[in-house]
XYZ file of C-alpha atoms in Angstrom:
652
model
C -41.084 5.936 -50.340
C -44.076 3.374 -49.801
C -44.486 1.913 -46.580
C -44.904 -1.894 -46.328
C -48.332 -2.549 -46.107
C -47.507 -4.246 -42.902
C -46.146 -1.708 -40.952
C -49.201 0.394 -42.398
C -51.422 -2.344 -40.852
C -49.839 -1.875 -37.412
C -50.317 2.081 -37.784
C -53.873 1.613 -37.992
C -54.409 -1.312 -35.156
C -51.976 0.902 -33.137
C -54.247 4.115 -33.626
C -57.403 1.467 -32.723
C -58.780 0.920 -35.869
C -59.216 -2.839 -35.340
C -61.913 -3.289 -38.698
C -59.441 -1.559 -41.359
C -55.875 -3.158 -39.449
C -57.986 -6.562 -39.787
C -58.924 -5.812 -43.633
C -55.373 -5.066 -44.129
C -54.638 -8.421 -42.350
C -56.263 -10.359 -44.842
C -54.800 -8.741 -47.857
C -51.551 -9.553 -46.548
C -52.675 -13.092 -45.450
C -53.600 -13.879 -49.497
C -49.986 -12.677 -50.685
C -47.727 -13.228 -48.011
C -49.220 -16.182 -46.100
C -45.505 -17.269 -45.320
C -44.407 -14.601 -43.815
C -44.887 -15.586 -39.882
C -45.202 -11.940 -39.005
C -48.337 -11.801 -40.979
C -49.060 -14.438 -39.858
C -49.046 -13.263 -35.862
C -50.362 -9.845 -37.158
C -53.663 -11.576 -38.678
C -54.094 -13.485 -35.716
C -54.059 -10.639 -33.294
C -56.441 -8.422 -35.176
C -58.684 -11.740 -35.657
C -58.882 -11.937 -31.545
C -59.308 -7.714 -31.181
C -62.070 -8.474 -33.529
C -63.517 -11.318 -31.909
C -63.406 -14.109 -34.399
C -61.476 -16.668 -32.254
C -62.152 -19.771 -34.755
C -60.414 -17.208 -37.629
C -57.626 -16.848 -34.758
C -56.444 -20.021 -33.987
C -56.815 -21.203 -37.582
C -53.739 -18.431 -38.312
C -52.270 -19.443 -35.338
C -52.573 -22.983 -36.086
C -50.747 -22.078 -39.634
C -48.424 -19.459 -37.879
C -46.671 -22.562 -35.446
C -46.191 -24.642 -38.138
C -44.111 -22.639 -39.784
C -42.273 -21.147 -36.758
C -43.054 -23.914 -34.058
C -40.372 -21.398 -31.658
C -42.248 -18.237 -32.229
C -42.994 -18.188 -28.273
C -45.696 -14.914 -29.432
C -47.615 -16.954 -31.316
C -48.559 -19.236 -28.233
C -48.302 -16.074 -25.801
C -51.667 -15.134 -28.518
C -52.818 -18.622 -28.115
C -53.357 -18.177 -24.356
C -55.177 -15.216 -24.842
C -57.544 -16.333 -27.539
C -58.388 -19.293 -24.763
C -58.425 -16.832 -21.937
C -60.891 -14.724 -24.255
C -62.669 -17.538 -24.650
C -63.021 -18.737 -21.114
C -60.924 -21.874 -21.450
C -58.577 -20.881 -18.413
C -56.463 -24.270 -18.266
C -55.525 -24.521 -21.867
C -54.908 -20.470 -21.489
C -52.472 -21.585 -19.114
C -50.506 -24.279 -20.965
C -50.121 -21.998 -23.972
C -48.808 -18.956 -21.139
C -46.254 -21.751 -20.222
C -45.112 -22.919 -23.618
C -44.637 -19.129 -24.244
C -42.500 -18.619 -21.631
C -40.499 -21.617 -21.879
C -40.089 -20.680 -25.685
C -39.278 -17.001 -24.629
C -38.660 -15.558 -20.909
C -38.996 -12.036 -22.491
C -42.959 -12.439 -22.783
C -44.062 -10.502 -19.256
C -47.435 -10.339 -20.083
C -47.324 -14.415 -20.099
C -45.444 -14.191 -16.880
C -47.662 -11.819 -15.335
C -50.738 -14.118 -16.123
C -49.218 -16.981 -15.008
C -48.701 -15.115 -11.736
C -52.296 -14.503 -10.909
C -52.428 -17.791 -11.997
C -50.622 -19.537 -9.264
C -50.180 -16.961 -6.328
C -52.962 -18.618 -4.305
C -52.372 -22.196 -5.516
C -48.555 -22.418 -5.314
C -46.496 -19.764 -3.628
C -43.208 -20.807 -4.825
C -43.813 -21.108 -8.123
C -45.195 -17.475 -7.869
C -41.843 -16.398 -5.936
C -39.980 -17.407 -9.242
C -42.065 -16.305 -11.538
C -41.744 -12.921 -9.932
C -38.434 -13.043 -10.394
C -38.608 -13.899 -13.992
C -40.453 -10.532 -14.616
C -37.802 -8.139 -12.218
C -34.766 -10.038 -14.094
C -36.377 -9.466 -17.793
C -37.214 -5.642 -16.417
C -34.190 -5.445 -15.359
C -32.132 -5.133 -18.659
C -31.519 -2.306 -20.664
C -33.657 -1.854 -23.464
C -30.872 -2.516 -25.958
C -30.162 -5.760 -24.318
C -34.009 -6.443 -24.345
C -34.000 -5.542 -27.881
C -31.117 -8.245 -28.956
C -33.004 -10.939 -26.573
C -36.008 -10.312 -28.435
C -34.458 -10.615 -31.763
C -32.413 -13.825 -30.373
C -36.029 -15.520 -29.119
C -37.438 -15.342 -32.514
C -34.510 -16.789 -34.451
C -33.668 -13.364 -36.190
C -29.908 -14.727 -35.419
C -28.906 -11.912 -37.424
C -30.290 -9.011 -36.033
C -29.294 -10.538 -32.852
C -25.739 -10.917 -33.425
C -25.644 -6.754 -34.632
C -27.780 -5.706 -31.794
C -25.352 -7.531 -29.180
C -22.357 -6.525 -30.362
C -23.464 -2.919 -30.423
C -24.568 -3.563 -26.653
C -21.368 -5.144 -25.728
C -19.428 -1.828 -27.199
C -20.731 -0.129 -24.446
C -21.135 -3.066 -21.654
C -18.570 -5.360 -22.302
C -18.448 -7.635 -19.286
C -22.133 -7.541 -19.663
C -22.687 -11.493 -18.581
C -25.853 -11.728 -20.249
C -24.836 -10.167 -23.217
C -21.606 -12.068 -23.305
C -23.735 -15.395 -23.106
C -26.544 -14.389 -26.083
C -23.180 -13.968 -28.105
C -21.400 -16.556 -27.612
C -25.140 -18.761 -28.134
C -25.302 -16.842 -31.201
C -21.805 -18.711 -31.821
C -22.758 -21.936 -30.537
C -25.999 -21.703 -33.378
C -23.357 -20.630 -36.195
C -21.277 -23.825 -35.393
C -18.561 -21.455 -34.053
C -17.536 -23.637 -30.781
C -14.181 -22.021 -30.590
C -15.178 -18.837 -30.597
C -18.287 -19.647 -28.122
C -16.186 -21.443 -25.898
C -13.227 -18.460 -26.090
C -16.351 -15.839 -25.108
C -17.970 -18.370 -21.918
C -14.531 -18.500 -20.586
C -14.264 -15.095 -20.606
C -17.414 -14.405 -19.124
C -16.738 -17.319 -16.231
C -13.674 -15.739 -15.486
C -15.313 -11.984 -15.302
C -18.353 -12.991 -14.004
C -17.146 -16.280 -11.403
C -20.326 -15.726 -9.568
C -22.667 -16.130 -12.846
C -23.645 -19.878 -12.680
C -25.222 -19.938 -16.163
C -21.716 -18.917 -18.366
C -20.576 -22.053 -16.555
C -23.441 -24.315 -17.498
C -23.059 -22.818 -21.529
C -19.460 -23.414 -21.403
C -20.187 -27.350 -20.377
C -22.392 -27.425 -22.955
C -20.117 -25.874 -25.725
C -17.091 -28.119 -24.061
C -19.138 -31.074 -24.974
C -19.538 -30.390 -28.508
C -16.521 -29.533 -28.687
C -15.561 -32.999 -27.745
C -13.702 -32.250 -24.675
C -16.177 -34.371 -22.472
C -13.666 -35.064 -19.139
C -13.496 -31.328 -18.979
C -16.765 -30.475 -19.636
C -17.846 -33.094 -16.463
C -15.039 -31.547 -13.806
C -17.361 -27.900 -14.781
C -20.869 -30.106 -14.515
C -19.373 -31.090 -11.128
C -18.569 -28.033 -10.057
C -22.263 -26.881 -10.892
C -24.272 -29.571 -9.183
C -22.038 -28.934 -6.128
C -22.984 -25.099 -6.505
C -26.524 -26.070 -6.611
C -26.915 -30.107 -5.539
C -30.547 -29.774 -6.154
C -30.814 -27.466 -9.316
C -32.204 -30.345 -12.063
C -31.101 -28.408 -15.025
C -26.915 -29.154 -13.296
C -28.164 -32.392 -12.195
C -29.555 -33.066 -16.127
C -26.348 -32.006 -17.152
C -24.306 -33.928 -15.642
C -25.763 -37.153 -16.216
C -25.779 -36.487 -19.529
C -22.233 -35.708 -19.668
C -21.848 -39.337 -17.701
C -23.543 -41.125 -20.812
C -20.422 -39.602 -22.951
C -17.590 -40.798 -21.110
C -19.374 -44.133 -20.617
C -20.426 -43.912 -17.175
C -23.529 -44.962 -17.830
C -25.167 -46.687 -14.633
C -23.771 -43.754 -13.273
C -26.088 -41.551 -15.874
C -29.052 -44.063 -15.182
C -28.959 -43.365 -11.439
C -29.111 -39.706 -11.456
C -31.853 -39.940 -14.399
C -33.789 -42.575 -11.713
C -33.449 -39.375 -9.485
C -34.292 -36.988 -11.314
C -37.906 -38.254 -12.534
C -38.812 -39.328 -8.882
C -38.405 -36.170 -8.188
C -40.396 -34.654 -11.589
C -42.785 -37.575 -12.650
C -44.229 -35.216 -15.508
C -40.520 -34.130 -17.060
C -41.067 -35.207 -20.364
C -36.955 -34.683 -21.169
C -36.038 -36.116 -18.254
C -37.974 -39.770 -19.026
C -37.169 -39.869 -22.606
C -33.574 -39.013 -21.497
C -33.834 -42.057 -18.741
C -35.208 -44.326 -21.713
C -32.044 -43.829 -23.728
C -29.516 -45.114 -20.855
C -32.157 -47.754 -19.634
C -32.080 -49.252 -23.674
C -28.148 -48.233 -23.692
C -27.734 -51.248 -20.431
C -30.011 -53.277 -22.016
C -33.310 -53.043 -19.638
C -35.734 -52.742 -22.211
C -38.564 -53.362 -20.286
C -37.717 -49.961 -17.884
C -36.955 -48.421 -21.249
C -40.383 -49.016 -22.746
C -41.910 -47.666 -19.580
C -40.081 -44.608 -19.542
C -40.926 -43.329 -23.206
C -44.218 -44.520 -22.422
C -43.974 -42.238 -19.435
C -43.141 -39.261 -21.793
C -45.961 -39.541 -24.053
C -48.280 -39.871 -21.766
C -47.442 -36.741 -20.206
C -47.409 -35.325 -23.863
C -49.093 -37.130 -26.349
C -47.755 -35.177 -29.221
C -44.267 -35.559 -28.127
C -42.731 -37.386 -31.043
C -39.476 -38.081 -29.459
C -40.979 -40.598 -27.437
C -42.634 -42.602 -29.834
C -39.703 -42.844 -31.978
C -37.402 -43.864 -29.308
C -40.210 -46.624 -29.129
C -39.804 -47.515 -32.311
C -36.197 -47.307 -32.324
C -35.807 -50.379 -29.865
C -36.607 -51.999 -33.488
C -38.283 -54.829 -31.432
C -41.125 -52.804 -29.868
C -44.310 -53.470 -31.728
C -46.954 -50.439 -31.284
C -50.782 -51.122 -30.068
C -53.759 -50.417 -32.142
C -54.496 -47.419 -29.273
C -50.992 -45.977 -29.710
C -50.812 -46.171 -33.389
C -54.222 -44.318 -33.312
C -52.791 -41.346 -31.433
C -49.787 -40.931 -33.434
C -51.840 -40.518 -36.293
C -53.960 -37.887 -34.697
C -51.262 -36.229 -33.018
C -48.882 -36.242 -36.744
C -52.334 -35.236 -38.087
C -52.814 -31.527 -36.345
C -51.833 -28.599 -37.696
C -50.594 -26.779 -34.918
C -48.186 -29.742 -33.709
C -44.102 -28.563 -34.046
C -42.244 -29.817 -36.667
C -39.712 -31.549 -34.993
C -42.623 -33.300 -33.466
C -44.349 -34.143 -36.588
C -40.546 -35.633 -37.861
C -40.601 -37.976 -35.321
C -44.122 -39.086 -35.430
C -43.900 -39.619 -39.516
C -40.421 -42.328 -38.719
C -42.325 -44.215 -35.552
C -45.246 -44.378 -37.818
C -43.141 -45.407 -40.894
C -41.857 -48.162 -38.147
C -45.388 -49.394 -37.135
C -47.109 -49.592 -40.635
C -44.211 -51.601 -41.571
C -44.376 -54.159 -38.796
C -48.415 -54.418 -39.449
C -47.295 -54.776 -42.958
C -48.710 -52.231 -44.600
C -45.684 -51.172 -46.990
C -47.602 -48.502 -49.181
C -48.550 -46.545 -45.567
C -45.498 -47.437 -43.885
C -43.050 -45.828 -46.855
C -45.944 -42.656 -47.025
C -45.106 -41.778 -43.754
C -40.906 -42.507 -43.963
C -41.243 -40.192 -47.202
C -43.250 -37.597 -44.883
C -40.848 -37.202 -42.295
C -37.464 -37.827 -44.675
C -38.786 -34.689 -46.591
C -39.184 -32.524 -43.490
C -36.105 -33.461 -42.131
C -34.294 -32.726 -45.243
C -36.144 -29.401 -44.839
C -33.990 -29.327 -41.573
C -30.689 -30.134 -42.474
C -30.491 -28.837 -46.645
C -28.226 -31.657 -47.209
C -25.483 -30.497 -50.405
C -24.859 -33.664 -51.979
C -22.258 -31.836 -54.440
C -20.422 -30.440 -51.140
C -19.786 -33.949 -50.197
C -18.674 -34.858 -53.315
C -16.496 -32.164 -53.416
C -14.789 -33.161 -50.233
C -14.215 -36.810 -51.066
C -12.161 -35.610 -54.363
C -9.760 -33.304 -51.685
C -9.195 -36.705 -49.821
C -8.689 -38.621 -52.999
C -6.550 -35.766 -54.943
C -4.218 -35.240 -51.765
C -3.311 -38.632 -50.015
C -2.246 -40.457 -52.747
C 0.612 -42.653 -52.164
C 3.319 -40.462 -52.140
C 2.519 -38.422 -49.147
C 2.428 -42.137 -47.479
C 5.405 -43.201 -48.794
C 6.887 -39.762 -47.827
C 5.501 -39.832 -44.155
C 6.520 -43.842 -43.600
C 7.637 -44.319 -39.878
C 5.957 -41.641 -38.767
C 2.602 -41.273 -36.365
C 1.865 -42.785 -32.730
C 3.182 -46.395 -32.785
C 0.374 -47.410 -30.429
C -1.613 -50.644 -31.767
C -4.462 -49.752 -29.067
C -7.479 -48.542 -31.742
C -9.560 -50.546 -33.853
C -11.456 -48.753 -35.896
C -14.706 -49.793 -37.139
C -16.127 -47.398 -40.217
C -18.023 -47.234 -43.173
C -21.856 -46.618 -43.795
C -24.666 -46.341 -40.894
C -26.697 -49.295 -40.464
C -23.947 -51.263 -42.392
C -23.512 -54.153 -39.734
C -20.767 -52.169 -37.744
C -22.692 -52.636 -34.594
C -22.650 -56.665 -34.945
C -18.726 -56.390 -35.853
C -17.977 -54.262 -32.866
C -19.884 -56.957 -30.461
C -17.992 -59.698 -32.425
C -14.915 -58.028 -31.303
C -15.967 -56.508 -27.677
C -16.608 -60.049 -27.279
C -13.084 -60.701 -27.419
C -10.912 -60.692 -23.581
C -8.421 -58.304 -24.827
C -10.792 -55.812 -26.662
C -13.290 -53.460 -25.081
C -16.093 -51.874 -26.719
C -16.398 -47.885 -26.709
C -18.841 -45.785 -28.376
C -18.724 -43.754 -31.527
C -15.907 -41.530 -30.874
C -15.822 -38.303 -31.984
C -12.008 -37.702 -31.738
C -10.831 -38.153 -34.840
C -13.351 -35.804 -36.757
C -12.283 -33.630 -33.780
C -8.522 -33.772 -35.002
C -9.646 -33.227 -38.626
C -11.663 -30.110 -37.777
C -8.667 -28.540 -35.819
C -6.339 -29.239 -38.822
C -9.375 -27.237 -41.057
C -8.800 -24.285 -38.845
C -11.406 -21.602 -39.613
C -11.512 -20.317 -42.878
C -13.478 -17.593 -44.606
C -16.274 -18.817 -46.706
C -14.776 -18.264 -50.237
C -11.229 -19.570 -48.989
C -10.059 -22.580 -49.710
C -9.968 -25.797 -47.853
C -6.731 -26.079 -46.421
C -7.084 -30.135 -44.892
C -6.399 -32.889 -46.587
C -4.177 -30.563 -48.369
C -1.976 -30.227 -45.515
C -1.366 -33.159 -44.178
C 1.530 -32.858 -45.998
C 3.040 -29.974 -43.958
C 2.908 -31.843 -41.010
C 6.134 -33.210 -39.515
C 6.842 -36.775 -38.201
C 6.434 -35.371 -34.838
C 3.670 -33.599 -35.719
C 1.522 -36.607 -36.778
C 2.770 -38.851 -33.623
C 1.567 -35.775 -31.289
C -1.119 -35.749 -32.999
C -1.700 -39.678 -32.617
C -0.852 -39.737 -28.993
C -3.088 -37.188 -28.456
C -5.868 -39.573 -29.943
C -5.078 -41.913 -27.376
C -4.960 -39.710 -24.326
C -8.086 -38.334 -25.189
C -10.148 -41.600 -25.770
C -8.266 -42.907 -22.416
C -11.545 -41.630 -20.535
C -13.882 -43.987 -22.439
C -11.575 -47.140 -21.029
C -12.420 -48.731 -18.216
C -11.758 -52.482 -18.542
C -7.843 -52.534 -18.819
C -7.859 -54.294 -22.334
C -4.547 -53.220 -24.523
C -7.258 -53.035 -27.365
C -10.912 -51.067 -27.980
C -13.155 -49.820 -30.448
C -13.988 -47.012 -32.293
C -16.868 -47.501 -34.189
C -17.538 -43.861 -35.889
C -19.245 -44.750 -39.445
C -17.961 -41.365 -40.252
C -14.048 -41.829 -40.007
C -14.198 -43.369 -43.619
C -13.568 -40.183 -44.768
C -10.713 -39.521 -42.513
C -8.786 -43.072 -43.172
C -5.644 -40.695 -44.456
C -5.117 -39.208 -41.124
C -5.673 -42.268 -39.196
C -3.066 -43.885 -40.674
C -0.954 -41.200 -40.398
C -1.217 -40.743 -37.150
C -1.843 -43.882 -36.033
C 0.199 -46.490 -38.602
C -0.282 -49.591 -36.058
C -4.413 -48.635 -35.673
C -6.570 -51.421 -37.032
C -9.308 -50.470 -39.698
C -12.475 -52.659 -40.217
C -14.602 -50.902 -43.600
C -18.214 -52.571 -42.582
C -20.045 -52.987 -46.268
C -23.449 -54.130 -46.525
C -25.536 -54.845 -50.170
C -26.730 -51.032 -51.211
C -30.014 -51.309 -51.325
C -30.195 -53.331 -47.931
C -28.225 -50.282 -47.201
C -29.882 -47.439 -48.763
C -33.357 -48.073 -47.412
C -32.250 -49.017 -43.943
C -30.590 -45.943 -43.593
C -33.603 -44.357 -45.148
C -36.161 -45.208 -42.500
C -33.761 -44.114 -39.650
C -34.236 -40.484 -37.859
C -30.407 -40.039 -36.774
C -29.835 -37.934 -33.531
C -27.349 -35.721 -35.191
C -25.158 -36.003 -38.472
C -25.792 -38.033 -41.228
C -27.906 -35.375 -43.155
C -27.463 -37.394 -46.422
C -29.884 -39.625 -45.479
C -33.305 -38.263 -45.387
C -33.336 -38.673 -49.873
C -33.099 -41.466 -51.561
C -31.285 -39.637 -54.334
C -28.567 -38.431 -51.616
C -28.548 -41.264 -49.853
C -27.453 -43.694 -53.467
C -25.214 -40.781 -54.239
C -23.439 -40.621 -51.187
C -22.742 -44.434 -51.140
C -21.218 -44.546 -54.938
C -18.636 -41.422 -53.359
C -18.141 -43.541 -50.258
C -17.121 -47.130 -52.471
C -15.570 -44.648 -54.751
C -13.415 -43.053 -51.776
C -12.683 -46.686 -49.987
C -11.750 -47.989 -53.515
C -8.902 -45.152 -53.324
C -8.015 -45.797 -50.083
C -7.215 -49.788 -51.262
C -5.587 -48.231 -53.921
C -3.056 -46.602 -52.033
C -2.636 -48.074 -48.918
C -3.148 -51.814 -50.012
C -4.221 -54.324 -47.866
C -4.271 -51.547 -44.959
C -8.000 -51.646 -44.575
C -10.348 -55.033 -43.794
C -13.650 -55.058 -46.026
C -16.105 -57.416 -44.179
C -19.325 -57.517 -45.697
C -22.063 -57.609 -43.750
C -24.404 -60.783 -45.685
C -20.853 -62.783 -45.293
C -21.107 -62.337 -41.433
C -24.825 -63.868 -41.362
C -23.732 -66.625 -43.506
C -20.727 -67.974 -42.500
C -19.794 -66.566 -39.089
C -17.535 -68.345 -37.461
C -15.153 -67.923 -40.836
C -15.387 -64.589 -40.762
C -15.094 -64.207 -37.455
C -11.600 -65.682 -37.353
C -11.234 -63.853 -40.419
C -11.413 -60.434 -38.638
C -9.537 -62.023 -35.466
C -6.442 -62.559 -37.522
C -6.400 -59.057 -39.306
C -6.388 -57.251 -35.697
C -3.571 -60.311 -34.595
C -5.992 -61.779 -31.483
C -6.271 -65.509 -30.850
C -9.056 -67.106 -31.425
C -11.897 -67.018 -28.432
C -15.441 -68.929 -28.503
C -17.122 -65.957 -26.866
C -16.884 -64.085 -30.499
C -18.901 -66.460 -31.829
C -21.366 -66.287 -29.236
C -21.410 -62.228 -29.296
C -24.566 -61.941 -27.905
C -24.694 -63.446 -24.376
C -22.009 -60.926 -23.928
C -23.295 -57.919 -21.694
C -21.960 -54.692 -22.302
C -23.630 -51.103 -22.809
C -24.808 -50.518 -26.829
C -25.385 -47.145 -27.143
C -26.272 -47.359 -31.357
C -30.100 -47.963 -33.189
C -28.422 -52.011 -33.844
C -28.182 -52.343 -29.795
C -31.361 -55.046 -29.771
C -30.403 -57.038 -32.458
C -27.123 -57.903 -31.870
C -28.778 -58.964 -28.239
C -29.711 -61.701 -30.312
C -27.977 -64.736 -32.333
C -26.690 -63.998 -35.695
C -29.956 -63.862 -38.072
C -31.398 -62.736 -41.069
C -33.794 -60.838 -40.165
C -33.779 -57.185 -42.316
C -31.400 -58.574 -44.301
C -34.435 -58.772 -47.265
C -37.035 -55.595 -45.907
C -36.094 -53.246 -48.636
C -37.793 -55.509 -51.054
C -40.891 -55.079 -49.417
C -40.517 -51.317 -50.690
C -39.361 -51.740 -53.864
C -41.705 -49.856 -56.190
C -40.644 -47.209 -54.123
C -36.658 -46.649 -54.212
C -36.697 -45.664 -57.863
C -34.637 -42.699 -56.828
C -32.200 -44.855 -55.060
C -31.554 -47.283 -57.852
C -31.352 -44.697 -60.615
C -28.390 -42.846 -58.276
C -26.675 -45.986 -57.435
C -26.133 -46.679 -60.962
C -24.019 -50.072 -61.605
């Protein structure tokens, strides 16, 4: 059998032929340029042969396709250490090892690095290398694999490992990571508690399994084990990080702000920790802090994209001529990470459309909506496929069969439909109200539909919406009480009524009802192409993957009418359609409109929504700061030659 010319390349660099292993290099260069192994290969033999510039050009290629690949920056730091260029050596050694703790020879640079200069950092790094010599080779073998997102070979390596070891902490924590990457939260969360209980003394199981308790929703749990941590270790920042973050969930968020204050007095040049700091500063409404803690971040590192989208994000921000000019450099270099370059492409999008320069502005929204989709491979026909379960199995005789049944409270109102709809404004109508507080987007209820999935193989069928039916009367009132009990943590002013604003729950509006028969349910609709394109030229934190194409994004609205249409159709009048351009232009009628559906008296303060202070934790959170307007209400004109795509899927 043939070898792969690769591995034949190897042979000959390993035997210290450096001119044929490089010729073989650029062979494979010219037909498998992709391949990030190559890649790394042809970089290597480039530096053993001394042509740096030839070097960091593959490297340059090599971490834009595989930004994580901490190797490729461990070979960075020795091209610039070959070269002389001893500081940016050492910021590539770092960015190796942050990427991957397995590189030694990083660690051991970065060792004579500091030993004279800073002792302690020495002292750790020292203990880096001991730990990662420490392992067993097969363990070493399934990190490795792990660090360069061969999830795979991973997973095989680690189970083999665990055959042999298995109360191995470490091993136990790769897997259930390996989980946590899959979307496998039970099963990660099953494995951490395992390992904490094995292994009480091993602090980093614990911090996983607060992480993996978070997404699975179960925030007041995943705070008592953040606790626990930070009073472990009351100065570790990573617990400290944590739990703040944690504290932003549940709503505590001066609380959150405090510890983030903390925290960057204490590291200034924490790029996380300032962005981080940003997000609850804009979330209480400080702007001004807000702006000078993303500022903070970029300045620290200018290609950190996060920081100028957050920017951005404020929607009221307006970028200088200086800071638009290093955006475009920064989006502009090769070597910068993708998720970088993603949000660089939406906060220039932003800044070109403010200067009004439409053609630029939608160049760079189309820039970083393609990579993005890149990200998330967004299956329209998946979607679709999903909406038809909801509409083929709630039809009105499972409601007329399950009448009476479900948790009688009247406590939720629910707030749904499309992002960037006008929920936010309709959720500070009503926060606005004495008897109704304002929450967050609450994850519970997709939480509750998830459980009722259960885990299936991946040729099996669905087995919820399908059975909902199965479920008895005091089933669905468990299950509705358990709603409540859950959400009880995000509560804090008393009110018999609050909000959950989750666009998402649209698709769940079966199982509300079920469950909760005396819930409230606001559908916020706004004109599609108003719509389409604002939800076009937003980066979303998570979710939401439909909206980085136009084509997805007109698609997904016709199946969203389409589904709400069904939902009027068989639970009439059980759902409040309040369209958005209705709000702007009559508000006060509307306003009482929506008062009456949810059966609260009429109160001034509705009206005049925004002098009310509360925390807004969504994009909308400046501009409902501000009186009713009409601002936006018209931008996606201004891009009109552009949403072909759009129109053509939105159809009639």
């Amino acid at each position: 059998m043939q070898n792969d010319p690769l591995v034949e390349a190897k042979l000959a660099l390993a035997r210290g032929d450096v001119v044929a292993a490089g010729a073989m290099a650029a062979k494979l260069v010219a037909t498998r340029g992709d391949d990030p192994e190559v890649l790394y290969f042809a970089a290597v033999t480039a530096r053993m042969r001394g042509d740096l510039p030839a070097a960091h050009r593959l490297l340059d290629q090599l971490i834009e396709r595989a930004p994580y690949l901490g190797r490729a920056w461990q070979e960075r730091g020795h091209c610039h250490r070959q070269a002389g260029n001893r500081e940016r050596a050492i910021a590539a050694y770092e960015r190796a090892t942050d990427l991957n703790p397995l590189l030694t020879a990083s660690l051991k640079l970065l060792v004579a690095h500091y030993q004279q200069a800073d002792p302690a950092k020495t002292g750790e790094l020292i203990e880096k290398i001991h730990d990662v010599e420490g392992h067993p080779p097969e363990l070493l073998a399934a990190l490795s694999a792990y660090y360069d997102q061969d999830y795979t070979l991973a997973e095989e390596r680690i189970r083999a490992y665990l055959m042999k070891a298995p109360a191995d902490p470490v091993a136990m924590r790769l897997l259930a990571e390996l989980g946590t990457r899959l979307g496998e939260y039970e099963d990660a969360e099953f494995i951490l508690e395992r390992c904490c209980h094995l292994n009480p003394g091993f602090l980093p199981a614990r911090f996983d399994y607060a992480e993996v308790l978070s997404k699975r929703f179960k925030f007041e749990t995943a705070l008592t084990v953040a606790e626990k941590l930070v009073a472990a270790e009351p100065a570790n920042p990573q617990f400290l990080m944590q739990r703040a973050n944690l504290m932003l969930h549940v709503g505590r968020t001066e609380d959150a702000a405090d510890e983030y204050s903390r925290l960057q007095a204490n590291a200034p040049d924490h790029t996380t920790v300032s962005l981080t700091y940003g997000h609850a500063l804009k979330t209480l409404g400080r702007i001004d802090a807000a702006v000078a803690a993303y500022r903070r971040a970029y300045t620290v590192r200018p290609d950190f994209g996060d920081a100028y989208w957050s920017l951005a994000n404020l929607k009221t921000y307006r970028f200088t001529p200086d800071e638009i000019e290093v955006m475009v450099d920064e989006e502009g270099k090769p070597g910068i990470a993708v998720d970088d370059r993603i949000h660089l492409c939406f906060a220039l999008g932003k800044a070109f459309e403010d200067a009004r320069e439409y053609a630029r502005s939608f160049e760079y929204y189309q820039r970083g909506n393609a990579l993005r989709q890149g990200v998330a491979q967004y299956k329209p026909n998946a979607i679709t496929r999903e909406f038809d379960r909801q509409i083929e199995h709630c039809d009105a005789a499972l409601f007329a069969d399950k009448a009476g049944a479900g948790c009688p409270a009247p406590d939720p109102i629910f707030i749904l439909g499309l992002p960037r709809a006008g929920s936010t404004l309709l959720e500070q109508i009503l926060a606005s109200h004495s008897q109704v507080e304002g929450t967050t987007e609450l994850p519970d209820v997709m939480a509750t539909a998830s459980r009722l999935s259960g885990r299936l193989a991946a040729d099996a069928q669905e087995i919820y919406p399908a059975n909902l039916r199965e479920l008895s009367a005091e089933k669905l009132a468990e299950l509705g009480q358990a709603y409540i009990d859950s959400t009880r943590i995000h509560r804090v002013e008393g009110t018999p009524f609050f909000i959950d604003k989750m666009p998402n729950n649209f698709r769940h509006i079966g199982l509300i009802h079920l469950m909760l028969p005396n819930a409230r349910i606001i559908d916020a609709r706004r004109e599609p192409l108003a719509c389409g394109f604002s939800v076009f030229k937003q980066l979303f934190a998570q979710g939401q993957d439909f909206s980085y194409d136009l084509d997805h994004i007109g698609r997904y609205y016709t199946d969203y009418v389409r589904l709400m249409d069904h939902w009027d159709a068989v639970l009439p009048g059980r759902v409040l359609k309040v369209q958005h351009e209705d709000v702007i232009e009559d508000l006060e009628g509307q306003v009482r409109r929506i008062l009456d559906y949810c059966g609260l008296p009429f109160e001034q303060s509705c009206v005049e929504f925004h002098r009310t202070e509360r925390a807004v934790r969504t994009p909308s959170s400046e501009q409902v700061r501000r009186p009713i307007n009409r601002d936006g209400t018209e931008v996606w004109k201004n891009f009109d030659p552009w949403l072909g795509p759009l129109k053509a899927a939105l159809g009639a």
